[in-house]
XYZ file of N, CA and C in Angstrom:
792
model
N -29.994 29.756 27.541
C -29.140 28.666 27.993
C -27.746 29.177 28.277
N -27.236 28.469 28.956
C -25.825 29.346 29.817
C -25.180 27.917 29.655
N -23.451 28.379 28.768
C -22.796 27.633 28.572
C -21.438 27.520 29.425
N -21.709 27.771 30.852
C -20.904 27.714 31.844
C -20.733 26.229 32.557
N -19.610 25.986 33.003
C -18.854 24.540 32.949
C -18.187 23.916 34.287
N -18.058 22.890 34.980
C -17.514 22.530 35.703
C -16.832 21.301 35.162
N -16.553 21.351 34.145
C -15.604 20.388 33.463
C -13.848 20.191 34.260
N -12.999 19.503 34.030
C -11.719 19.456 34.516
C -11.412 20.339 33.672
N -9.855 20.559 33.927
C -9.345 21.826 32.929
C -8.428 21.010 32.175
N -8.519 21.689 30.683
C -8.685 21.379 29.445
C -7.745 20.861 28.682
N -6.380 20.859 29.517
C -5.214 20.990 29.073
C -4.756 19.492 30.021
N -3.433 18.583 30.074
C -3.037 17.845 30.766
C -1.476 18.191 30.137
N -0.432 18.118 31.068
C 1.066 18.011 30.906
C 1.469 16.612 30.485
N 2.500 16.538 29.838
C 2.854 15.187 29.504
C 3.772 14.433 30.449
N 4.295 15.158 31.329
C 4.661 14.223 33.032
C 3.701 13.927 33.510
N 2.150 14.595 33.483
C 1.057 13.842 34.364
C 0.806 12.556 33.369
N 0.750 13.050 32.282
C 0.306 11.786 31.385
C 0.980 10.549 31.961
N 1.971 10.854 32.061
C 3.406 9.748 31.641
C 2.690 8.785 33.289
N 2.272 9.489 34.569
C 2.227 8.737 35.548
C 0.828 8.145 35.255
N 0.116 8.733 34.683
C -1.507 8.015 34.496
C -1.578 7.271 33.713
N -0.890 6.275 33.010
C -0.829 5.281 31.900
C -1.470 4.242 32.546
N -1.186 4.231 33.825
C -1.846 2.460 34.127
C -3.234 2.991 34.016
N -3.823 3.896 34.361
C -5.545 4.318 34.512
C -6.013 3.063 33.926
N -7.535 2.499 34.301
C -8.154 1.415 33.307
C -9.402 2.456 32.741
N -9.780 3.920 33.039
C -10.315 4.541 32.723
C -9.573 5.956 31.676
N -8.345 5.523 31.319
C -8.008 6.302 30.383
C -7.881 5.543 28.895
N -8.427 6.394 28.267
C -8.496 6.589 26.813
C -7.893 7.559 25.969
N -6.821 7.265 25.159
C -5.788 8.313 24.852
C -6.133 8.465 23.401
N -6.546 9.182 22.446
C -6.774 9.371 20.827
C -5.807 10.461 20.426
N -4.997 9.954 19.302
C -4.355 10.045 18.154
C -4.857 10.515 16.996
N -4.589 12.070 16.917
C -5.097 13.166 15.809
C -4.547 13.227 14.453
N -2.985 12.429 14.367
C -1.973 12.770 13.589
C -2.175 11.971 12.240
N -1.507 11.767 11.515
C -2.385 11.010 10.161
C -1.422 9.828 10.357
N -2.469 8.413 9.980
C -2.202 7.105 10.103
C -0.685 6.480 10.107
N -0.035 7.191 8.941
C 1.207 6.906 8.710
C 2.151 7.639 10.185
N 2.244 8.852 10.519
C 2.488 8.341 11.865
C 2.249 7.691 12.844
N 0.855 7.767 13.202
C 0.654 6.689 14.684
C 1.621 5.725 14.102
N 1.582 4.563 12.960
C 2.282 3.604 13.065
C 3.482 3.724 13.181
N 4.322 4.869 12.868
C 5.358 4.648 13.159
C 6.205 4.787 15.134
N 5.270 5.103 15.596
C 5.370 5.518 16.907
C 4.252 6.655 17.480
N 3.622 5.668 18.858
C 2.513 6.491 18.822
C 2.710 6.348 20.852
N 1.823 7.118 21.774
C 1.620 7.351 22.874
C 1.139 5.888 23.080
N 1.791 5.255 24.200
C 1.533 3.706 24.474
C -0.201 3.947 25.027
N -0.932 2.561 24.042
C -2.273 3.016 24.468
C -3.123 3.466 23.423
N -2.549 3.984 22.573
C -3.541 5.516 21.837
C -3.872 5.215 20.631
N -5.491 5.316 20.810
C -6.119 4.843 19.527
C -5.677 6.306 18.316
N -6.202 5.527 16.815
C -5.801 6.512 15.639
C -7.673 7.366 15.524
N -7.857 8.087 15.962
C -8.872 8.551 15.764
C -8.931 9.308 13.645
N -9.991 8.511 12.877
C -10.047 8.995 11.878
C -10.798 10.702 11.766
N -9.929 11.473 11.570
C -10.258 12.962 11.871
C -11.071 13.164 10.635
N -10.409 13.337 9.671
C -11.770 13.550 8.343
C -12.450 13.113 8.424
N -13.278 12.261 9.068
C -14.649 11.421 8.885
C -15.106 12.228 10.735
N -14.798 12.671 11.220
C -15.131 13.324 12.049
C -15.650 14.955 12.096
N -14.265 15.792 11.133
C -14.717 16.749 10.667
C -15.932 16.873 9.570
N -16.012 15.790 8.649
C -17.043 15.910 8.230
C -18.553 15.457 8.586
N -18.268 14.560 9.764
C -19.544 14.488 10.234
C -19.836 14.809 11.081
N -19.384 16.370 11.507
C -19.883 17.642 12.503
C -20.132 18.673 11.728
N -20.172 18.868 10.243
C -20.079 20.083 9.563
C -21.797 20.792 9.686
N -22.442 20.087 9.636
C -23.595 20.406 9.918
C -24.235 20.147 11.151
N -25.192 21.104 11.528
C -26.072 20.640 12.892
C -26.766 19.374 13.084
N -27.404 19.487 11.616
C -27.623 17.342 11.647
C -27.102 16.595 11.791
N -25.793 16.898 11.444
C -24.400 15.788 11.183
C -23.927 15.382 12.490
N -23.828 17.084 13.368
C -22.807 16.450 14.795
C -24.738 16.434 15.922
N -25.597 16.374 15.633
C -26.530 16.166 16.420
C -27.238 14.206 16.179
N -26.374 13.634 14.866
C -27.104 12.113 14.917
C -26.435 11.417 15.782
N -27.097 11.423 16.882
C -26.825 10.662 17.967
C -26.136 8.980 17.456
N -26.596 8.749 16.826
C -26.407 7.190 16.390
C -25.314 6.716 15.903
N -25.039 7.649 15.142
C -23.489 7.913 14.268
C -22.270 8.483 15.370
N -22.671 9.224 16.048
C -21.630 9.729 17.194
C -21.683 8.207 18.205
N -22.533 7.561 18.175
C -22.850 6.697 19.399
C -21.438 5.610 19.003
N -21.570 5.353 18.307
C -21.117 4.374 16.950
C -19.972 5.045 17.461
N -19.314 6.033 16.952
C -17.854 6.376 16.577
C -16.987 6.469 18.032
N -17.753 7.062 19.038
C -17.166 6.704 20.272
C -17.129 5.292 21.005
N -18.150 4.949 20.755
C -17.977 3.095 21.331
C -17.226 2.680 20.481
N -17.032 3.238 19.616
C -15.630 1.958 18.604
C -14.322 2.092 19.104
N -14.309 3.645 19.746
C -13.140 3.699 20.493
C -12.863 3.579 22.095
N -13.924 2.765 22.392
C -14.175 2.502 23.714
C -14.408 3.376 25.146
N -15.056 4.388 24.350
C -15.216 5.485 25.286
C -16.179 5.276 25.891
N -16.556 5.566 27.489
C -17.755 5.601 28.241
C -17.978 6.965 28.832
N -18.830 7.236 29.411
C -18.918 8.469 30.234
C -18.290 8.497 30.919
N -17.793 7.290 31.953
C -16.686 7.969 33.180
C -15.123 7.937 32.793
N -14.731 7.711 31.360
C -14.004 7.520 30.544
C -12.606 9.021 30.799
N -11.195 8.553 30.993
C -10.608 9.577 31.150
C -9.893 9.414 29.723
N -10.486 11.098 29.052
C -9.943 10.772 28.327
C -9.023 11.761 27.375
N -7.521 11.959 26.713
C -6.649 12.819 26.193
C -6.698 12.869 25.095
N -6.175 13.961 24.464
C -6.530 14.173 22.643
C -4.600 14.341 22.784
N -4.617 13.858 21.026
C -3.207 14.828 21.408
C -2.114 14.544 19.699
N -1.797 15.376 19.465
C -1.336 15.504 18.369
C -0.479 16.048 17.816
N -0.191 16.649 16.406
C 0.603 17.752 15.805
C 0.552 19.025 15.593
N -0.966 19.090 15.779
C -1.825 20.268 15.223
C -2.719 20.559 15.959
N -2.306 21.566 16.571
C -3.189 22.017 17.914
C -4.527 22.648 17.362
N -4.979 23.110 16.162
C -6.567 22.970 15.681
C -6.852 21.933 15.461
N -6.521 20.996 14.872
C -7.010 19.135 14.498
C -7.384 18.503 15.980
N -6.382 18.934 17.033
C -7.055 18.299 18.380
C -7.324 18.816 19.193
N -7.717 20.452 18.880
C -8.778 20.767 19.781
C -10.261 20.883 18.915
N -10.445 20.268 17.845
C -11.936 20.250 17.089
C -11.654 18.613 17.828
N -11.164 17.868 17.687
C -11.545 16.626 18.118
C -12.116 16.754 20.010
N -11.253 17.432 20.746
C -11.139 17.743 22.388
C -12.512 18.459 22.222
N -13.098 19.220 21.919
C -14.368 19.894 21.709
C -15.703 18.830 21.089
N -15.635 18.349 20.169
C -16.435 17.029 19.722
C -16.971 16.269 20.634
N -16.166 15.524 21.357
C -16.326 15.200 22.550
C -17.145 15.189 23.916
N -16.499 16.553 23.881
C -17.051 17.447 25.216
C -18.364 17.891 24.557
N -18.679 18.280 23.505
C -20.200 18.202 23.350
C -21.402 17.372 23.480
N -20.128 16.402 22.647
C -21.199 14.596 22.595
C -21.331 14.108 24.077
N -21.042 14.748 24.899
C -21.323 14.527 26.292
C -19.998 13.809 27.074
N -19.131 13.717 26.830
C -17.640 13.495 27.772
C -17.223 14.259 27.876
N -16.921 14.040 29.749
C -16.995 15.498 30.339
C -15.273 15.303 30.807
N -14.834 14.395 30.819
C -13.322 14.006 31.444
C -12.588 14.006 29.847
N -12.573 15.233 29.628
C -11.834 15.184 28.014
C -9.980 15.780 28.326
N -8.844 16.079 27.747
C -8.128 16.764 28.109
C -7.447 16.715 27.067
N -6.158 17.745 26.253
C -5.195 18.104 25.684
C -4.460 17.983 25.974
N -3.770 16.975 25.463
C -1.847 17.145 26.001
C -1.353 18.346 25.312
N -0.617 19.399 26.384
C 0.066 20.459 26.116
C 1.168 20.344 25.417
N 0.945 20.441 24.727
C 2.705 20.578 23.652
C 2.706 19.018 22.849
N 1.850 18.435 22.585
C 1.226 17.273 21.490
C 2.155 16.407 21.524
N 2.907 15.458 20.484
C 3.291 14.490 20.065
C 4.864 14.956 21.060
N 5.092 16.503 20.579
C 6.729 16.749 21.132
C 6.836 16.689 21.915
N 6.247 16.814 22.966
C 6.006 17.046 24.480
C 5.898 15.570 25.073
N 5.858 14.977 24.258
C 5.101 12.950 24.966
C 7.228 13.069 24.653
N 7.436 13.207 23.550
C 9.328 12.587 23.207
C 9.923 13.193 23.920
N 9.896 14.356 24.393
C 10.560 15.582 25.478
C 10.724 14.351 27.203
N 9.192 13.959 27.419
C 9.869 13.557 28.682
C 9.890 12.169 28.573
N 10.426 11.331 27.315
C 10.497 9.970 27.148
C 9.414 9.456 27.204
N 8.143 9.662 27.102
C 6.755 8.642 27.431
C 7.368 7.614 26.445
N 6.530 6.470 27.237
C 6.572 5.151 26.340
C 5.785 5.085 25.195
N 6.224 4.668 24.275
C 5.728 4.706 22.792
C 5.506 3.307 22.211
N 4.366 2.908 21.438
C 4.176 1.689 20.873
C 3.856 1.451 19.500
N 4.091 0.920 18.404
C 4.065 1.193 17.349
C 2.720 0.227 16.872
N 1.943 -0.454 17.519
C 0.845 -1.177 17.426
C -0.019 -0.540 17.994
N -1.700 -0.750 17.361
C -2.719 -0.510 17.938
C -2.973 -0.716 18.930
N -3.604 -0.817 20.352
C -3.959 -1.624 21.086
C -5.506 -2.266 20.975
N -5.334 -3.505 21.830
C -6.944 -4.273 21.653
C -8.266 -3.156 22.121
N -8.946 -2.506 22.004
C -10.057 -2.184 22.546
C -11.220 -2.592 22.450
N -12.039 -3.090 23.284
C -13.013 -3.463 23.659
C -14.071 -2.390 23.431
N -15.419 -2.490 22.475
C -16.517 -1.388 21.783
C -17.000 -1.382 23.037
N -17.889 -0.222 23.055
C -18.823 0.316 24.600
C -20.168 0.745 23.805
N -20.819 0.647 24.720
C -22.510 1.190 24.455
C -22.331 2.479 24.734
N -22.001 4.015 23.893
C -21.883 5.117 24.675
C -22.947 5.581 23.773
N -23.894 6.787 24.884
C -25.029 6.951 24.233
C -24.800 8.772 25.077
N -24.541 9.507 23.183
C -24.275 10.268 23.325
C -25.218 11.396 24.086
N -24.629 12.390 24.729
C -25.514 13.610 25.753
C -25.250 14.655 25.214
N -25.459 15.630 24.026
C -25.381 16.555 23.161
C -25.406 17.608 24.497
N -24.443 18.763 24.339
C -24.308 19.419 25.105
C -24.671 20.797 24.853
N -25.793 21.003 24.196
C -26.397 22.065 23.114
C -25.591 23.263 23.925
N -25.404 23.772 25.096
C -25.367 24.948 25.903
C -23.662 25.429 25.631
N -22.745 24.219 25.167
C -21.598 24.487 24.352
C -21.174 25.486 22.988
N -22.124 25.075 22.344
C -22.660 25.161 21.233
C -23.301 26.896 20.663
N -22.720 27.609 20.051
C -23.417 28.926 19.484
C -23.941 28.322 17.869
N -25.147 28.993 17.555
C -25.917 28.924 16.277
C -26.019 30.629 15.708
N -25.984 30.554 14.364
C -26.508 31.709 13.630
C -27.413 32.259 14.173
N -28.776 31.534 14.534
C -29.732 32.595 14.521
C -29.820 33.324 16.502
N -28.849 32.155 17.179
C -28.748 33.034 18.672
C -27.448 33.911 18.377
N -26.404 33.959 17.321
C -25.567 35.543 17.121
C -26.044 36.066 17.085
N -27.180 36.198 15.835
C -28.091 37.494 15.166
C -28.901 38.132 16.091
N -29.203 37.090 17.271
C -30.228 37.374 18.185
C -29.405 38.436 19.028
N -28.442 37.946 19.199
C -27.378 38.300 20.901
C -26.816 39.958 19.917
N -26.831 39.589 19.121
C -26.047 41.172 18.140
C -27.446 42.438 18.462
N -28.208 42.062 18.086
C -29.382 42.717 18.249
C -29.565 43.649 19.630
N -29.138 42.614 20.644
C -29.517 42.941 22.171
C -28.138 43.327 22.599
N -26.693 43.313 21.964
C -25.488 43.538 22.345
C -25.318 42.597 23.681
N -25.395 41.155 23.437
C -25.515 40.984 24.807
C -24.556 39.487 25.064
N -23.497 39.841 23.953
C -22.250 38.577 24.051
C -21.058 39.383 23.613
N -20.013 38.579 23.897
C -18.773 38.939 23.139
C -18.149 38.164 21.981
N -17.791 38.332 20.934
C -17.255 37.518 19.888
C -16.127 37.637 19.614
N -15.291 36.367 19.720
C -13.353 36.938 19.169
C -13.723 35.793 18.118
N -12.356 36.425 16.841
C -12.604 35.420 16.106
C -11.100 35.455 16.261
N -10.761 34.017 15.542
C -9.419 33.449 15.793
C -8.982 33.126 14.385
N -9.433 33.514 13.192
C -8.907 33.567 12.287
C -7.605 34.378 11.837
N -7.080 34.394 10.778
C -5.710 35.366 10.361
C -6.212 36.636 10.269
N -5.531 37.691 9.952
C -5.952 39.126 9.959
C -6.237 39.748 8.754
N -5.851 38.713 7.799
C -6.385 38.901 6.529
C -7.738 38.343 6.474
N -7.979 37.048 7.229
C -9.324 37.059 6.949
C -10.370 37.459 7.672
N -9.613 38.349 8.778
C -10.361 38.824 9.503
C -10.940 40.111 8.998
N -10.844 40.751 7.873
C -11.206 41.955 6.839
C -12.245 41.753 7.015
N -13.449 40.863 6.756
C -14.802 40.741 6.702
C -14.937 39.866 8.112
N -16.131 40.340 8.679
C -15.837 39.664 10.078
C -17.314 39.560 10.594
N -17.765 38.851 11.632
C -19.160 39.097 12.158
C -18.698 40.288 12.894
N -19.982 41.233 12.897
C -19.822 42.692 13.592
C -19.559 42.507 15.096
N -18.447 43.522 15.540
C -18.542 43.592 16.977
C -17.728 42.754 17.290
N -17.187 41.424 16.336
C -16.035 40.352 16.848
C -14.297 41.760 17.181
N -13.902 40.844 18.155
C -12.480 41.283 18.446
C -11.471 40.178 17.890
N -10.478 40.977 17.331
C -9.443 39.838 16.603
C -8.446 39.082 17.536
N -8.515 38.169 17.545
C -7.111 37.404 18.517
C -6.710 36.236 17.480
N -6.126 36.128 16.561
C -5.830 34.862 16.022
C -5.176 33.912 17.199
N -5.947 32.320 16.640
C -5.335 31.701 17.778
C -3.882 31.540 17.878
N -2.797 31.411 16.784
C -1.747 31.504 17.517
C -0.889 31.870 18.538
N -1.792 33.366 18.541
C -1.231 33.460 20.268
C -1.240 33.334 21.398
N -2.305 32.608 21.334
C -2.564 31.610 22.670
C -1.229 30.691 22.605
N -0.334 30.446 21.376
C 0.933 29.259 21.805
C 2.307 30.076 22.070
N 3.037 29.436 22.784
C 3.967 29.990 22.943
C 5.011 29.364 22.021
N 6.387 29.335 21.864
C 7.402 28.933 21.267
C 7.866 27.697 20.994
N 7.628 27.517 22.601
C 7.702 25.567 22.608
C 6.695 24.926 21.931
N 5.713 25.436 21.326
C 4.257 24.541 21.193
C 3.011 24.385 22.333
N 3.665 25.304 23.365
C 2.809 24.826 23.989
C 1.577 26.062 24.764
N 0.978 25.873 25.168
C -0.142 27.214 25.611
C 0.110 27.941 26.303
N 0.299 29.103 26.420
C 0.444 30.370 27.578
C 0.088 29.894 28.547
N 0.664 30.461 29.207
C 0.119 30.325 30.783
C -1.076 31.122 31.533
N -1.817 30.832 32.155
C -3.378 31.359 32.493
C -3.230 32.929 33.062
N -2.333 33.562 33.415
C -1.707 34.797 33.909
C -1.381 35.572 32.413
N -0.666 34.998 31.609
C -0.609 35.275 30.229
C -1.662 35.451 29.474
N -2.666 34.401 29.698
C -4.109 34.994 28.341
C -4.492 35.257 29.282
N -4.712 35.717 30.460
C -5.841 36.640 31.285
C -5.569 38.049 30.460
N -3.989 38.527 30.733
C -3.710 39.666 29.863
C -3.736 39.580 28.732
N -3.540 39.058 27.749
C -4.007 39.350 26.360
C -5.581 39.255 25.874
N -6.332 38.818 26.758
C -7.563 38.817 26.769
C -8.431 39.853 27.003
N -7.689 40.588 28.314
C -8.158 41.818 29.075
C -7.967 43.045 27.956
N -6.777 43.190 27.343
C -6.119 44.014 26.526
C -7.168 44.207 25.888
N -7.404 43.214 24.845
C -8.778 42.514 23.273
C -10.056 43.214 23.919
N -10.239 43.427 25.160
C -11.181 44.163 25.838
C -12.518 43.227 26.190
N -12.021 42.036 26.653
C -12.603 41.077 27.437
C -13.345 40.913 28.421
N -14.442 40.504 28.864
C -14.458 40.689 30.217
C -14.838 38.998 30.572
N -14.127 38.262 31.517
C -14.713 37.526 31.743
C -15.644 36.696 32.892
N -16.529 37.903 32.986
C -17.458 37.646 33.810
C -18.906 37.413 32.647
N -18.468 37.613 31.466
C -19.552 37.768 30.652
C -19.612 36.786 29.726
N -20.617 36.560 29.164
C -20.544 35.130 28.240
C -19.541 35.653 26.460
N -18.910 34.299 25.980
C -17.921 34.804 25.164
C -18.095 33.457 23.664
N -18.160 33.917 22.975
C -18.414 33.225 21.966
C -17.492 33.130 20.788
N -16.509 32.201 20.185
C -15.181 32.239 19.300
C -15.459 31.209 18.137
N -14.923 31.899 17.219
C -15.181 31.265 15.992
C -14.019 31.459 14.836
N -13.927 31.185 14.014
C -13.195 30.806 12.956
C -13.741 30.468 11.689
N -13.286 29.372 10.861
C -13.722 29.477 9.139
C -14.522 28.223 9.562
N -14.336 27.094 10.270
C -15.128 25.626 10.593
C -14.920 25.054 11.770
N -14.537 26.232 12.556
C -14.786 25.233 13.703
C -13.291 24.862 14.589
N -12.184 24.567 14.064
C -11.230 24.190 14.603
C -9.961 25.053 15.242
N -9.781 25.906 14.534
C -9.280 27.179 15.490
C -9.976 27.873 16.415
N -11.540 27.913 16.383
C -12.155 28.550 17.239
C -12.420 27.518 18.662
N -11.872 26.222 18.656
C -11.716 25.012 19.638
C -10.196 25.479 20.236
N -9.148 25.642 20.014
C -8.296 26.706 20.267
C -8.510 27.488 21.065
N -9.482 28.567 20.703
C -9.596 29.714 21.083
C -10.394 29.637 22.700
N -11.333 28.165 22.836
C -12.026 27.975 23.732
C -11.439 27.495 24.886
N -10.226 26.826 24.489
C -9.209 26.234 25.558
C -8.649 27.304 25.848
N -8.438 28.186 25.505
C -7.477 29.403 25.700
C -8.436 30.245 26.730
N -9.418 30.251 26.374
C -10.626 30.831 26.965
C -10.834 30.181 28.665
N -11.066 29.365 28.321
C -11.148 28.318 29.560
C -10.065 28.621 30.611
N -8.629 28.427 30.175
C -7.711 28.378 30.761
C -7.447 29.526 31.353
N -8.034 30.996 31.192
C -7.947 32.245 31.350
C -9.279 32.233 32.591
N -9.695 31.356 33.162
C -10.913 31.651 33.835
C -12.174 31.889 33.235
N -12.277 32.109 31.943
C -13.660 32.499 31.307
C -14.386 31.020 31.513
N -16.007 31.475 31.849
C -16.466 30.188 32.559
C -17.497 30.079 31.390
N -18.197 31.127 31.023
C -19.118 31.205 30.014
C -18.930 31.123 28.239
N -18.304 29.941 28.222
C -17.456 29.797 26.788
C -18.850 29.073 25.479
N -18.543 29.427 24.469
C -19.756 28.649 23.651
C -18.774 29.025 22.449
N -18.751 27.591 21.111
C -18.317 27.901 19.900
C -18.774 27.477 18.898
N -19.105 28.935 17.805
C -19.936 28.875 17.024
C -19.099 27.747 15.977
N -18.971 26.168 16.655
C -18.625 25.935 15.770
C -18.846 25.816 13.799
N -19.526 26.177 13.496
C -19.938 26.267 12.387
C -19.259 27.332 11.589
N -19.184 28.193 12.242
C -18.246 29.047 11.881
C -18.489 30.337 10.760
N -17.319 31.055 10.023
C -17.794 31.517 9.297
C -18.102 30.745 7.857
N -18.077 29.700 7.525
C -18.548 29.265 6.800
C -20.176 29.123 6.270
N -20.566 28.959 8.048
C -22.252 29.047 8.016
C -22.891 30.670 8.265
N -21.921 31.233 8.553
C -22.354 32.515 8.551
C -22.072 33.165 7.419
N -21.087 32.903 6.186
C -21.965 33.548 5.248
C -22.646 32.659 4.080
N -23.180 31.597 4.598
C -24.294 30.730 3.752
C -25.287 31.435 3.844
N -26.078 31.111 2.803
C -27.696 32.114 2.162
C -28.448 31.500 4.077
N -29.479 31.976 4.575
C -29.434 33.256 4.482
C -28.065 34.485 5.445
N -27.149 34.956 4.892
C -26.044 35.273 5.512
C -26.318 36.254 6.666
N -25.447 36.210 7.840
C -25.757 37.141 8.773
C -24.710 38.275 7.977
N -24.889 39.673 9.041
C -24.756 40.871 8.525
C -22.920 40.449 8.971
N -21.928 41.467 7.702
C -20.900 41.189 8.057
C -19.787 43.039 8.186
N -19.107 42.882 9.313
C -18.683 44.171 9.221
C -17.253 44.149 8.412
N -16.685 45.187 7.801
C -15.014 44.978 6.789
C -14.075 45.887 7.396
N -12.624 45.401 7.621
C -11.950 46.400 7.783
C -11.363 46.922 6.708
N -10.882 48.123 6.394
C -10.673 48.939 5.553
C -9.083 48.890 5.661
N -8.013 48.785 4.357
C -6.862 48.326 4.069
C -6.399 49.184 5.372
């Protein structure tokens, strides 16, 4: 299966935002914890509950019950032709949410670049109330070809026939799946908060010894920095993106895949 994409690109500016507010097909979700949205939030923008999200993707059963995902997106009135922005404080918290998504089958997903600061930077209108939303019948389209598993690493390690960056710190990058290249995601951001520019991670990508004509697979401890790493990926032209979201957490659960160490 080939996890190559004709999705929009992944990222949205907060001047485009600011003109697309009237959309009746945009849907804007709120990553940040409750006590902010209320105090001022992106006019529009539901509070998406993130812990009850992260935990009900932690497992392959968890983010594959259609019923429960069906549920959590129609509550927030999402449809398939649904335009829709993530956007937050914490650029891992909303790109595991921007990735969630795009698996469960919404394909019009996007990131506001530079999160909450970036909406106050060019004045967007702000509302300190929920808005009314109306529930939808969304009936999720699991996008398995997104998606890397343990036993297709072990497989692809075998045949040398993927690339792996992990986006963890460099301390925890000491023990690592074999053959991964280190890029922690922070450097995909720049100063402002906001993402390099696609000329920028082409080269730091190329450097890491990249190629992206080839399929590329990124991971982390659960999932949410390695959603990071995929936007970064994306944005660099890599077309063949897949993330093990599971991470290393499931890779070293019994039965553990093989792990390589760097030496102090």
């Amino acid at each position: 299966r080939d996890g190559r994409t004709d999705d929009p690109p992944p990222l949205v500016a907060a001047a485009d935002l600011k003109k697309q507010l009237h959309d009746p097909r945009l849907r804007i979700l709120d990553t940040r914890a409750g006590s902010d949205y209320v105090r001022g939030h992106v006019r529009g923008a539901v509070l998406v509950d993130v812990a009850d999200w992260t935990r009900s993707s932690s497992t392959e059963e968890s983010l594959l019950d259609e019923e429960a995902w069906a549920e959590r997106l129609g509550d927030l009135g999402i449809e398939h032709d649904s335009r829709v922005v993530v956007y937050g404080t914490s650029w891992p918290t909303a790109a595991r949410i921007w990735w969630l998504l795009r698996f469960q089958g919404v394909r019009n997903v996007r990131l506001l670049d530079g999160g909450w600061s970036a909406w106050r930077k060019v004045e967007g209108p702000i509302d300190n109330r929920p808005p009314m939303i109306d529930a939808t019948d969304f009936t999720p389209r699991p996008r398995i070809e997104l998606l890397a598993t343990k036993p297709e690493i072990r497989h692809w390690l075998q045949k040398d026939s993927v690339q792996i960056v992990d986006a963890r710190s460099a301390e925890e990058y000491r023990r690592h799946i074999p053959g991964a290249v280190h890029i922690e995601w922070t450097r995909l951001i720049d100063e402002r908060g906001h993402m390099r520019s696609a000329a920028n991670l082409r080269t730091l990508f190329r450097k890491a010894g990249l190629d992206p004509h080839k399929p590329v697979v990124a991971y982390c401890r659960s999932g949410a920095r390695a959603s990071v790493m995929v936007i970064g990926l994306y944005r660099a032209g890599f077309s063949d993106v897949r993330n093990y979201y599971f991470s290393w957490n499931d890779w070293i659960s019994p039965p553990p895949g093989p792990v390589e160490t760097v030496s102090r």
